[in-house]
Tab-separated table of C-alpha atoms and ligand atoms in Angstrom:
chain	number	residue	atom	x	y	z
A	266	MET	CA	-36.768	-2.939	22.450
A	267	SER	CA	-33.906	-5.494	23.465
A	268	ASP	CA	-30.182	-3.703	23.761
A	269	SER	CA	-28.660	-6.800	23.266
A	270	LEU	CA	-26.116	-7.124	20.304
A	271	PRO	CA	-27.184	-8.816	17.131
A	272	GLN	CA	-25.946	-11.895	16.811
A	273	VAL	CA	-23.062	-11.995	13.847
A	274	ARG	CA	-21.626	-15.492	12.758
A	275	PRO	CA	-17.964	-15.044	13.200
A	276	ALA	CA	-16.575	-14.338	9.609
A	277	ARG	CA	-13.892	-16.411	8.115
A	278	VAL	CA	-12.177	-13.702	4.988
A	279	ARG	CA	-9.333	-13.920	3.153
A	280	VAL	CA	-7.354	-11.595	0.882
A	281	ALA	CA	-5.708	-13.142	-1.888
A	282	PRO	CA	-2.961	-11.668	-3.875
A	283	SER	CA	-1.093	-12.531	-6.763
A	284	PRO	CA	2.441	-12.660	-6.628
A	285	THR	CA	3.036	-10.948	-10.232
A	286	GLY	CA	4.969	-7.746	-8.962
A	287	ASP	CA	5.613	-5.183	-6.241
A	288	PRO	CA	2.504	-5.073	-4.318
A	289	HIS	CA	-0.609	-2.911	-5.409
A	290	VAL	CA	-2.034	-0.399	-2.702
A	291	GLY	CA	-5.392	-2.096	-3.567
A	292	THR	CA	-3.689	-5.154	-1.904
A	293	ALA	CA	-3.695	-3.267	1.730
A	294	TYR	CA	-7.056	-1.764	0.722
A	295	MET	CA	-8.719	-5.297	0.220
A	296	SER	CA	-6.681	-6.379	3.478
A	297	LEU	CA	-7.740	-3.411	5.742
A	298	PHE	CA	-11.493	-4.211	4.841
A	299	ASN	CA	-11.019	-8.276	5.244
A	300	LEU	CA	-9.514	-7.743	8.622
A	301	ALA	CA	-11.875	-4.762	10.013
A	302	TYR	CA	-15.048	-7.476	9.224
A	303	ALA	CA	-13.001	-10.260	10.572
A	304	ARG	CA	-12.191	-8.470	13.843
A	305	LYS	CA	-15.278	-6.859	14.003
A	306	THR	CA	-17.295	-10.580	13.714
A	307	GLY	CA	-14.654	-12.537	15.751
A	308	GLY	CA	-13.701	-14.357	13.006
A	309	LYS	CA	-10.412	-14.731	11.186
A	310	PHE	CA	-8.808	-13.211	8.515
A	311	VAL	CA	-6.643	-15.449	6.174
A	312	LEU	CA	-3.532	-14.341	3.485
A	313	ARG	CA	-3.623	-16.706	0.555
A	314	ILE	CA	-1.225	-16.414	-2.035
A	315	GLU	CA	-2.766	-16.983	-5.612
A	316	ASP	CA	0.266	-18.200	-7.776
A	317	THR	CA	-1.013	-20.404	-10.221
A	318	ASP	CA	-0.329	-17.857	-13.212
A	319	ARG	CA	3.369	-18.996	-13.745
A	320	ALA	CA	4.062	-16.586	-16.536
A	321	ARG	CA	3.552	-13.567	-14.511
A	322	TYR	CA	5.003	-14.804	-11.303
A	323	VAL	CA	7.739	-12.658	-9.918
A	324	ALA	CA	9.869	-14.036	-7.785
A	325	GLY	CA	10.284	-11.703	-4.319
A	326	SER	CA	6.712	-10.272	-4.716
A	327	GLU	CA	5.617	-12.735	-2.201
A	328	LYS	CA	7.612	-11.486	0.503
A	329	GLN	CA	7.271	-7.737	-0.439
A	330	ILE	CA	3.495	-8.433	0.308
A	331	PHE	CA	4.295	-9.970	3.579
A	332	ASP	CA	6.746	-7.247	4.581
A	333	THR	CA	4.095	-4.206	3.304
A	334	LEU	CA	1.268	-5.833	4.800
A	335	HIS	CA	2.864	-6.345	8.415
A	336	TRP	CA	4.383	-2.596	8.140
A	337	LEU	CA	0.755	-1.571	7.847
A	338	GLY	CA	-0.124	-3.836	10.993
A	339	LEU	CA	-2.623	-5.635	8.764
A	340	ASP	CA	-1.303	-9.016	9.983
A	341	TRP	CA	-3.249	-12.187	9.283
A	342	ASP	CA	-4.349	-15.363	11.242
A	343	GLU	CA	-3.347	-17.937	8.745
A	344	GLY	CA	-1.288	-17.998	5.807
A	345	PRO	CA	1.645	-19.201	4.063
A	346	ASP	CA	4.248	-17.830	6.395
A	347	VAL	CA	2.169	-18.543	9.923
A	348	GLY	CA	0.089	-21.793	8.848
A	349	GLY	CA	-3.273	-22.889	9.863
A	350	PRO	CA	-5.548	-25.482	9.901
A	351	TYR	CA	-6.198	-25.304	5.966
A	352	ALA	CA	-2.383	-25.424	4.992
A	353	PRO	CA	-1.101	-25.294	2.766
A	354	TYR	CA	-1.869	-21.737	1.888
A	355	ARG	CA	0.264	-21.123	-1.585
A	356	GLN	CA	-1.942	-22.774	-4.766
A	357	SER	CA	0.939	-23.708	-6.417
A	358	GLU	CA	1.368	-26.005	-3.187
A	359	ARG	CA	-1.830	-27.179	-3.427
A	360	LEU	CA	-2.144	-28.318	-6.823
A	361	GLU	CA	-3.365	-32.143	-6.062
A	362	THR	CA	-6.467	-30.350	-4.625
A	363	TYR	CA	-7.707	-29.176	-7.628
A	364	ARG	CA	-7.639	-32.018	-10.188
A	365	PRO	CA	-10.271	-34.307	-8.456
A	366	TYR	CA	-13.024	-31.201	-9.021
A	367	VAL	CA	-11.782	-31.040	-12.443
A	368	ASP	CA	-12.638	-34.600	-13.256
A	369	GLN	CA	-16.155	-34.491	-11.388
A	370	LEU	CA	-16.796	-31.489	-13.267
A	371	LEU	CA	-15.580	-33.848	-16.548
A	372	ALA	CA	-17.841	-35.983	-15.626
A	373	SER	CA	-20.899	-34.354	-14.737
A	374	GLY	CA	-20.753	-32.894	-18.131
A	375	ASN	CA	-20.136	-29.211	-16.764
A	376	ALA	CA	-17.068	-28.990	-17.964
A	377	TYR	CA	-15.202	-30.559	-21.221
A	378	TYR	CA	-11.419	-30.477	-22.863
A	379	CYS	CA	-10.491	-28.218	-25.325
A	380	TRP	CA	-7.775	-29.015	-27.594
A	381	CYS	CA	-7.536	-25.779	-29.895
A	382	SER	CA	-4.182	-24.566	-30.187
A	383	PRO	CA	-3.173	-20.842	-29.167
A	384	GLU	CA	-2.609	-20.219	-32.484
A	385	ARG	CA	-5.968	-21.516	-33.708
A	386	LEU	CA	-7.742	-19.476	-30.741
A	387	ALA	CA	-5.785	-16.352	-32.226
A	388	GLN	CA	-7.486	-17.036	-35.873
A	389	MET	CA	-10.915	-17.397	-34.234
A	390	ARG	CA	-10.423	-14.177	-32.366
A	391	GLN	CA	-9.282	-12.113	-35.530
A	392	ALA	CA	-12.085	-13.645	-37.570
A	393	GLN	CA	-14.724	-12.748	-34.933
A	394	ALA	CA	-13.457	-8.976	-34.841
A	395	ALA	CA	-13.709	-8.936	-38.685
A	396	SER	CA	-16.935	-9.937	-39.141
A	397	HIS	CA	-18.005	-7.874	-35.942
A	398	GLN	CA	-20.278	-10.379	-34.681
A	399	ALA	CA	-21.677	-10.056	-31.124
A	400	ASN	CA	-20.502	-13.573	-29.660
A	401	THR	CA	-16.779	-13.139	-29.248
A	402	GLY	CA	-16.236	-16.609	-26.782
A	403	TYR	CA	-14.825	-19.332	-27.617
A	404	ASP	CA	-16.677	-21.145	-30.622
A	405	ARG	CA	-16.868	-24.781	-29.106
A	406	MET	CA	-14.679	-26.442	-31.642
A	407	CYS	CA	-14.001	-28.884	-29.725
A	408	TYR	CA	-17.081	-29.437	-27.248
A	409	GLY	CA	-18.538	-33.135	-27.838
A	410	LEU	CA	-15.374	-34.741	-29.515
A	411	THR	CA	-13.324	-36.982	-28.450
A	412	ARG	CA	-9.373	-36.800	-28.780
A	413	GLU	CA	-9.271	-38.886	-31.848
A	414	GLU	CA	-11.826	-36.686	-33.823
A	415	ARG	CA	-10.434	-33.557	-32.543
A	416	ALA	CA	-6.956	-34.672	-33.988
A	417	LYS	CA	-8.137	-34.668	-37.239
A	418	LEU	CA	-9.178	-31.139	-37.359
A	419	PRO	CA	-6.586	-28.122	-37.780
A	420	GLY	CA	-5.178	-26.442	-34.958
A	421	PHE	CA	-4.972	-29.586	-32.902
A	422	SER	CA	-2.857	-29.295	-29.522
A	423	PRO	CA	-1.829	-32.512	-27.932
A	424	THR	CA	-2.024	-31.272	-24.661
A	425	PRO	CA	-5.778	-30.328	-23.813
A	426	VAL	CA	-7.409	-27.434	-21.509
A	427	VAL	CA	-10.483	-27.459	-19.784
A	428	ARG	CA	-13.631	-25.765	-19.700
A	429	MET	CA	-16.617	-24.749	-18.462
A	430	LEU	CA	-19.872	-25.476	-20.353
A	431	ILE	CA	-21.570	-22.243	-19.741
A	432	PRO	CA	-25.463	-22.796	-19.734
A	433	ASP	CA	-27.774	-20.776	-21.788
A	434	ASP	CA	-29.518	-20.146	-18.498
A	435	VAL	CA	-26.542	-19.088	-16.767
A	436	PRO	CA	-27.636	-16.239	-13.961
A	437	LEU	CA	-26.354	-13.131	-14.662
A	438	SER	CA	-27.580	-11.191	-11.575
A	439	PHE	CA	-26.261	-12.039	-7.953
A	440	THR	CA	-26.452	-10.212	-4.500
A	441	ASP	CA	-23.738	-8.275	-3.246
A	442	VAL	CA	-23.577	-7.230	0.609
A	443	ILE	CA	-22.054	-3.631	-0.652
A	444	ARG	CA	-24.029	-3.132	-3.791
A	445	GLY	CA	-27.133	-4.900	-3.509
A	446	GLU	CA	-28.258	-6.817	-6.738
A	447	VAL	CA	-25.644	-6.794	-9.440
A	448	ALA	CA	-25.688	-7.541	-13.107
A	449	ALA	CA	-22.908	-8.955	-14.818
A	450	PRO	CA	-22.308	-9.933	-18.540
A	451	ARG	CA	-22.805	-13.386	-19.905
A	452	PRO	CA	-19.324	-15.281	-19.345
A	453	ASP	CA	-17.685	-17.228	-21.969
A	454	ASP	CA	-16.664	-21.202	-21.569
A	455	GLN	CA	-14.092	-20.342	-19.155
A	456	VAL	CA	-11.108	-22.380	-19.008
A	457	ILE	CA	-10.473	-23.988	-15.629
A	458	PHE	CA	-7.236	-26.173	-16.301
A	459	LYS	CA	-4.925	-25.315	-17.871
A	460	ALA	CA	-2.168	-27.567	-20.332
A	461	ASP	CA	0.685	-26.587	-17.564
A	462	GLY	CA	-1.517	-28.922	-14.971
A	463	PHE	CA	-2.502	-25.543	-13.152
A	464	PRO	CA	-6.011	-24.527	-12.218
A	465	THR	CA	-7.049	-20.749	-13.674
A	466	TYR	CA	-7.354	-18.395	-10.818
A	467	HIS	CA	-11.360	-19.574	-11.378
A	468	LEU	CA	-11.368	-22.964	-10.317
A	469	ALA	CA	-8.724	-22.640	-7.634
A	470	VAL	CA	-10.595	-19.438	-5.927
A	471	VAL	CA	-13.714	-21.339	-5.762
A	472	VAL	CA	-11.962	-24.584	-4.339
A	473	ASP	CA	-10.090	-22.826	-2.016
A	474	ASP	CA	-12.776	-20.415	-0.859
A	475	HIS	CA	-14.769	-23.450	-0.085
A	476	LEU	CA	-12.651	-25.659	1.401
A	477	MET	CA	-10.993	-22.689	3.990
A	478	GLY	CA	-14.518	-22.124	4.762
A	479	ILE	CA	-14.309	-18.400	3.549
A	480	THR	CA	-18.101	-16.797	4.242
A	481	HIS	CA	-17.567	-13.392	2.799
A	482	VAL	CA	-15.539	-12.946	-0.397
A	483	VAL	CA	-14.280	-9.526	-0.157
A	484	ARG	CA	-12.609	-8.295	-3.430
A	485	GLY	CA	-12.146	-5.643	-5.960
A	486	GLU	CA	-15.229	-4.267	-7.765
A	487	GLU	CA	-13.108	-5.696	-11.260
A	488	TRP	CA	-14.319	-9.442	-10.179
A	489	ILE	CA	-17.852	-8.517	-10.563
A	490	SER	CA	-18.153	-9.934	-14.433
A	491	SER	CA	-16.140	-13.432	-13.186
A	492	THR	CA	-18.781	-13.699	-10.345
A	493	PRO	CA	-21.539	-15.504	-12.407
A	494	LYS	CA	-18.954	-18.081	-13.429
A	495	HIS	CA	-17.936	-18.664	-9.670
A	496	ILE	CA	-21.331	-19.035	-8.535
A	497	LEU	CA	-21.688	-21.828	-11.459
A	498	LEU	CA	-18.805	-23.719	-10.319
A	499	TYR	CA	-20.211	-23.575	-6.627
A	500	ARG	CA	-23.579	-24.827	-7.670
A	501	TRP	CA	-22.059	-27.729	-10.006
A	502	LEU	CA	-19.918	-28.877	-6.862
A	503	GLY	CA	-22.814	-28.671	-4.592
A	504	TRP	CA	-21.286	-26.160	-2.251
A	505	GLU	CA	-22.811	-23.173	-0.446
A	506	VAL	CA	-22.184	-19.667	-2.309
A	507	PRO	CA	-20.434	-17.047	-0.055
A	508	ALA	CA	-21.200	-13.816	0.545
A	509	TRP	CA	-19.924	-11.196	-2.251
A	510	CYS	CA	-18.378	-8.095	-1.025
A	511	HIS	CA	-17.018	-6.092	-4.025
A	512	MET	CA	-15.542	-3.013	-2.896
A	513	PRO	CA	-15.042	-0.161	-5.065
A	514	LEU	CA	-11.702	0.739	-7.000
A	515	LEU	CA	-9.559	3.288	-5.850
A	516	ARG	CA	-9.380	5.891	-8.650
A	517	ASN	CA	-6.758	8.474	-10.042
A	518	PRO	CA	-7.679	12.180	-9.292
A	519	ASP	CA	-8.824	12.041	-13.641
A	520	LYS	CA	-11.253	8.975	-11.837
A	521	SER	CA	-9.574	6.465	-14.290
A	522	LYS	CA	-8.554	3.195	-12.071
A	523	ILE	CA	-5.357	3.489	-10.279
A	524	SER	CA	-2.770	1.744	-11.685
A	525	LYS	CA	1.315	1.202	-11.214
A	526	ARG	CA	1.456	2.938	-14.925
A	527	LYS	CA	-0.023	5.888	-14.370
A	528	ASN	CA	0.345	7.063	-10.692
A	529	PRO	CA	3.217	6.037	-8.536
A	530	ALA	CA	0.800	5.841	-5.403
A	531	ALA	CA	-0.281	2.697	-6.688
A	532	ARG	CA	2.387	0.673	-5.657
A	533	LEU	CA	2.629	-0.239	-2.015
A	534	LEU	CA	6.409	0.370	-1.771
A	535	TRP	CA	6.127	3.980	-2.860
A	536	PHE	CA	4.759	5.043	0.412
A	537	GLN	CA	7.515	3.185	2.399
A	538	GLU	CA	10.150	5.092	0.059
A	539	GLN	CA	8.544	8.461	0.558
A	540	GLY	CA	8.603	8.172	3.998
A	541	TYR	CA	4.659	7.641	5.205
A	542	LEU	CA	3.749	6.508	8.072
A	543	PRO	CA	1.802	3.078	8.233
A	544	GLU	CA	-0.863	4.287	10.654
A	545	ALA	CA	-1.385	7.404	8.392
A	546	LEU	CA	-1.813	5.089	4.990
A	547	ARG	CA	-3.823	2.590	7.099
A	548	ASN	CA	-6.150	5.752	8.549
A	549	PHE	CA	-5.893	7.483	4.929
A	550	LEU	CA	-7.177	3.994	3.461
A	551	GLN	CA	-10.027	3.701	6.049
A	552	LEU	CA	-11.191	6.739	4.387
A	553	MET	CA	-11.148	5.495	0.851
A	554	GLY	CA	-13.969	3.154	2.420
A	555	TYR	CA	-15.998	5.833	3.385
A	556	PRO	CA	-15.814	9.289	5.140
A	557	PRO	CA	-16.634	9.552	9.080
A	558	ALA	CA	-19.770	10.029	9.876
A	559	GLU	CA	-21.068	13.682	11.254
A	560	GLY	CA	-19.029	14.986	14.024
A	561	ASP	CA	-16.583	12.093	13.877
A	562	THR	CA	-13.012	13.038	13.092
A	563	GLU	CA	-11.136	11.797	9.975
A	564	VAL	CA	-8.263	10.742	12.688
A	565	ARG	CA	-9.691	7.296	13.584
A	566	THR	CA	-7.456	4.155	14.841
A	567	PHE	CA	-7.953	0.894	13.382
A	568	ASP	CA	-9.826	-0.077	16.982
A	569	GLN	CA	-11.947	2.778	16.145
A	570	PHE	CA	-12.534	2.050	12.817
A	571	VAL	CA	-13.447	-1.627	13.440
A	572	ALA	CA	-15.863	-0.732	16.130
A	573	ASP	CA	-18.509	0.797	13.946
A	574	PHE	CA	-17.419	-0.892	10.837
A	575	ASP	CA	-20.426	-1.834	8.289
A	576	TRP	CA	-20.354	-2.778	4.815
A	577	SER	CA	-23.384	-0.693	4.274
A	578	LYS	CA	-21.402	2.523	4.801
A	579	VAL	CA	-18.918	1.530	1.823
A	580	ASN	CA	-19.036	3.998	-1.099
A	581	THR	CA	-19.606	2.619	-4.334
A	582	VAL	CA	-18.511	5.035	-6.430
A	583	GLY	CA	-14.503	4.819	-6.721
A	584	PRO	CA	-12.985	6.416	-4.202
A	585	VAL	CA	-10.095	9.321	-5.518
A	586	PHE	CA	-7.016	8.737	-3.987
A	587	ASP	CA	-6.097	12.447	-2.763
A	588	VAL	CA	-2.164	12.687	-1.650
A	589	LYS	CA	-2.736	16.267	0.234
A	590	LYS	CA	-5.167	14.352	2.634
A	591	LEU	CA	-2.788	11.496	3.367
A	592	ASP	CA	0.381	14.358	3.632
A	593	TRP	CA	-1.886	16.040	6.425
A	594	LEU	CA	-2.749	12.698	8.105
A	595	ASN	CA	0.922	12.082	8.203
A	596	GLY	CA	1.669	15.242	9.843
A	597	HIS	CA	-0.573	14.509	11.853
A	598	TYR	CA	0.742	11.221	12.738
A	599	ILE	CA	4.023	12.777	13.138
A	600	ARG	CA	3.027	15.356	15.531
A	601	SER	CA	1.281	12.716	17.957
A	602	MET	CA	4.029	10.578	18.362
A	603	SER	CA	6.576	10.656	21.298
A	604	ASN	CA	10.026	12.548	20.217
A	605	ARG	CA	11.589	8.613	20.764
A	606	ASP	CA	9.586	7.087	18.750
A	607	LEU	CA	9.628	9.688	15.669
A	608	VAL	CA	13.769	9.560	16.265
A	609	ALA	CA	13.686	5.577	15.852
A	610	ARG	CA	11.345	6.112	12.619
A	611	ILE	CA	13.969	9.011	11.079
A	612	PHE	CA	16.789	6.659	12.042
A	613	ASP	CA	15.214	3.404	9.731
A	614	TYR	CA	13.947	5.714	6.886
A	615	ILE	CA	17.494	7.132	6.879
A	616	GLY	CA	19.210	4.178	7.239
A	617	THR	CA	17.183	2.029	4.635
A	618	TYR	CA	16.662	4.934	2.041
A	619	GLN	CA	19.408	7.471	2.840
A	620	ILE	CA	22.445	6.075	3.759
A	621	ASP	CA	24.366	7.092	0.375
A	622	GLN	CA	23.080	10.800	1.457
A	623	LEU	CA	24.725	10.798	5.207
A	624	PRO	CA	28.094	12.875	5.247
A	625	PRO	CA	31.096	10.496	4.886
A	626	GLU	CA	32.537	11.866	7.816
A	627	LEU	CA	29.692	11.541	9.765
A	628	ALA	CA	30.266	9.333	13.326
A	629	ALA	CA	27.449	6.888	14.071
A	630	GLY	CA	27.748	8.382	17.698
A	631	LYS	CA	26.901	11.831	16.412
A	632	PHE	CA	24.411	10.752	14.295
A	633	MET	CA	22.152	9.411	16.862
A	634	GLN	CA	22.921	12.085	19.247
A	635	THR	CA	22.115	14.787	16.988
A	636	LEU	CA	18.922	13.066	15.980
A	637	ILE	CA	17.690	12.676	19.582
A	638	GLU	CA	18.847	16.329	19.954
A	639	ALA	CA	17.439	17.997	16.774
A	640	VAL	CA	13.985	15.644	15.787
A	641	PRO	CA	11.806	17.899	18.394
A	642	LEU	CA	13.084	20.925	16.310
A	643	ILE	CA	12.283	19.615	12.913
A	644	ALA	CA	9.106	17.810	13.834
A	645	PRO	CA	6.622	20.722	14.211
A	646	ARG	CA	6.974	21.495	10.194
A	647	LEU	CA	7.711	17.947	8.908
A	648	THR	CA	5.240	16.136	6.654
A	649	LEU	CA	7.016	13.138	5.249
A	650	LEU	CA	9.995	11.072	6.969
A	651	SER	CA	12.136	11.747	4.294
A	652	GLU	CA	12.415	15.526	4.714
A	653	ALA	CA	14.060	14.934	8.140
A	654	LEU	CA	17.704	14.273	6.580
A	655	GLU	CA	17.571	17.579	4.444
A	656	LYS	CA	16.534	19.704	7.507
A	657	LEU	CA	18.916	18.226	9.413
A	658	ARG	CA	21.903	17.978	7.239
A	659	PHE	CA	23.898	21.323	8.465
A	660	LEU	CA	23.844	19.667	11.773
A	661	LEU	CA	25.349	16.395	10.681
A	662	VAL	CA	28.114	18.332	8.451
A	663	ASP	CA	31.671	19.110	9.748
A	664	ASP	CA	31.867	22.658	9.824
A	665	ALA	CA	34.242	23.162	7.352
A	666	LYS	CA	32.059	21.187	4.829
A	667	LEU	CA	29.144	23.456	5.245
A	668	GLN	CA	27.365	24.395	2.160
A	669	ILE	CA	26.145	27.924	2.354
A	670	ASP	CA	23.485	29.090	-0.021
A	671	PRO	CA	24.708	31.532	-2.471
A	672	ALA	CA	21.839	33.294	-2.826
A	673	ALA	CA	21.343	33.557	1.098
A	674	ALA	CA	25.006	34.754	1.356
A	675	ALA	CA	24.759	37.412	-1.131
A	676	LYS	CA	21.175	38.673	0.587
A	677	VAL	CA	22.895	38.691	4.031
A	678	ALA	CA	26.322	39.917	3.086
A	679	GLU	CA	26.186	43.561	3.907
A	680	ASP	CA	24.362	43.053	7.281
A	681	ALA	CA	26.871	39.991	8.043
A	682	ALA	CA	29.753	42.695	8.024
A	683	ALA	CA	28.659	44.699	11.102
A	684	VAL	CA	26.341	41.830	12.828
A	685	LEU	CA	29.076	38.686	12.707
A	686	PRO	CA	32.163	40.402	14.376
A	687	VAL	CA	30.109	41.245	17.425
A	688	ALA	CA	28.037	37.928	17.480
A	689	ILE	CA	31.328	36.189	17.895
A	690	GLU	CA	32.530	38.103	20.397
A	691	VAL	CA	29.229	38.237	22.772
A	692	LEU	CA	29.068	33.906	22.039
A	693	SER	CA	32.595	33.639	22.837
A	694	ASP	CA	32.268	35.509	25.965
A	695	LEU	CA	29.026	33.609	27.311
A	696	PRO	CA	29.239	31.881	30.818
A	697	GLU	CA	27.059	28.990	29.426
A	698	PHE	CA	25.940	27.921	25.802
A	699	THR	CA	22.196	27.516	25.968
A	700	THR	CA	19.533	28.168	24.216
A	701	GLU	CA	18.298	30.983	26.430
A	702	ALA	CA	21.790	32.225	26.997
A	703	ILE	CA	22.372	32.344	23.342
A	704	GLN	CA	19.030	34.405	22.481
A	705	ASP	CA	19.739	36.844	25.713
A	706	GLY	CA	22.980	37.497	24.645
A	707	LEU	CA	22.937	38.187	21.220
A	708	THR	CA	19.459	40.055	21.384
A	709	GLU	CA	21.105	42.348	24.061
A	710	ARG	CA	23.857	43.128	22.096
A	711	LEU	CA	22.529	43.377	18.542
A	712	VAL	CA	18.645	44.577	18.915
A	713	ASP	CA	19.132	46.302	22.375
A	714	GLN	CA	22.308	47.992	22.194
A	715	MET	CA	22.864	48.474	18.635
A	716	GLY	CA	19.172	49.087	17.524
A	717	LEU	CA	19.168	46.496	14.813
A	718	LYS	CA	16.163	44.831	13.469
A	719	LYS	CA	15.727	41.508	14.863
A	720	LYS	CA	15.630	39.946	11.265
A	721	VAL	CA	18.936	41.979	10.316
A	722	ALA	CA	20.465	40.951	13.358
A	723	PHE	CA	20.014	36.936	13.146
A	724	ALA	CA	19.420	36.209	9.181
A	725	PRO	CA	23.438	36.688	8.702
A	726	ILE	CA	23.733	34.501	11.538
A	727	ARG	CA	21.344	32.074	10.357
A	728	VAL	CA	23.164	31.476	7.214
A	729	GLY	CA	26.799	31.034	8.884
A	730	ILE	CA	24.938	28.597	11.179
A	731	THR	CA	22.866	26.685	9.009
A	732	GLY	CA	23.762	27.712	5.678
A	733	SER	CA	20.339	29.028	4.239
A	734	LEU	CA	17.940	31.700	5.413
A	735	VAL	CA	15.256	28.881	6.164
A	736	SER	CA	16.141	26.531	8.817
A	737	PRO	CA	15.005	24.720	12.027
A	738	PRO	CA	15.164	27.482	15.159
A	739	LEU	CA	18.060	29.104	15.092
A	740	PHE	CA	19.265	29.197	18.555
A	741	GLU	CA	18.345	25.903	19.587
A	742	SER	CA	20.556	24.686	16.385
A	743	MET	CA	23.530	26.525	18.040
A	744	GLU	CA	23.250	25.084	21.060
A	745	ILE	CA	23.080	21.345	19.498
A	746	LEU	CA	26.102	22.359	17.577
A	747	GLY	CA	27.974	23.591	20.138
A	748	ARG	CA	30.134	26.700	21.183
A	749	GLU	CA	33.097	25.589	19.532
A	750	SER	CA	31.382	24.623	15.967
A	751	SER	CA	29.116	27.743	16.092
A	752	LEU	CA	31.855	30.019	16.686
A	753	ALA	CA	34.090	27.902	13.869
A	754	ARG	CA	30.935	28.475	11.556
A	755	LEU	CA	30.745	32.079	12.062
A	756	ARG	CA	34.522	33.028	12.008
A	757	ALA	CA	34.541	31.309	8.384
A	758	PHE	CA	31.329	32.816	7.198
A	759	VAL	CA	32.994	36.303	8.067
A	760	ARG	CA	35.574	35.555	5.796
B	53	LIG	N1	-5.991	-13.498	-7.221
B	53	LIG	C1	-6.307	-12.289	-7.047
B	53	LIG	C2	-6.251	-11.046	-7.240
B	53	LIG	O1	-4.857	-10.960	-7.469
B	53	LIG	C3	-7.889	-12.340	-5.931
B	53	LIG	C4	-9.063	-11.766	-6.204
B	53	LIG	C5	-9.960	-12.145	-5.286
B	53	LIG	O2	-9.828	-12.174	-4.102
B	53	LIG	O3	-10.912	-13.376	-5.689
B	53	LIG	O4	-6.581	-9.884	-7.405
């Protein structure tokens, strides 16, 4: 037996999102697995922007793709923004690259011009649907005709598209690294070049994956049905076919494909908006690929994930997107973080998403100071960064603007009358206004001397100081507020 590691060829892998709207969580999921495999094999991870579908192009979407993937730490070695040996990495900037291959396929008879107008194609489809025929593909009206011959027939459009001539013996199965032998349906005479001079996805993806030296095509399982077409193009162009790794799609709890329409979590930006940490989401997406091995914990760094990465472990049954698990991971990562780091994250979060909800009178210095002092108090029960502001609000508002929950006030009204005047006296006389001194002073008078239960003694103080019966630790909060504010609040509440 040899203990040397098996030699793996450095992989070149890519993620190839289309900028058609705000980025889908699937883009991050694919990027994660691509990147892990590149790191595992000492290879390269490429980001390519597939923007050939001009009708679906959304300005700004590309930047959101870059920003959200960087946010997740899923950084690429080559891409439109960082360049690389195969630049450009944006398909709209590579248009002159594709045309020669179209001409080659036309010359070899593997492709043909089609002048059918959109109206004619719609009529054809309607007739096919009405006759319930099994073959619903393009009927090859244009195949074998010259432009002049075709122009005499109905439904002629002067700018043609180019279609693949799918042969009868098209191979309908292929070997997938994750799934083994996979069957796919018979393809239609796919359009590979459009009337607007842009290639379609199918041609551009094959040309670019080949020219960019991609060794493993890692993508979602929705592309399985396209793979026979892609394999034909590789063969016709005389190129080596890459390895295929079709990842299972993420599913909603009802097992349907995760979509922006049905599930807000399909949008990558949603996680930022909600206050998830990138490390928690990344860890969560790792778990969506496969659960940890026996004895391993669910909390794993990216480096650990890479170290034992293996395609054979990937579940082929679509993993269900369980936000409760993500919440748990988020809480875990919040609690593993230093206070400084957490303060910075909460500061950034509030600055980006909740700036309008800050008390208008709040000064910047007081905001930062309060975060530094109070974040350790709220961290133990924080699940999302977005929850911090509500928990800290009572410390950020001016005393006069503190909102008292009327239900809480009603509940403690009777005890307050007995407790608060004494508490005010004790707090005024304390030599130092520290957590310990506050707690000891109040406990001595209210609990030990007056014989009140702790709950009876402290609930009215809590409502007066924080406005609510549920709050971060009371004595610590009072220390942060300081003597003057604490007394002002209690005096106002007594009235
Ligand atoms: N542009 C395709 C998409 O948006 C890429 C598919 C692939 O990875 O081949 O999903």
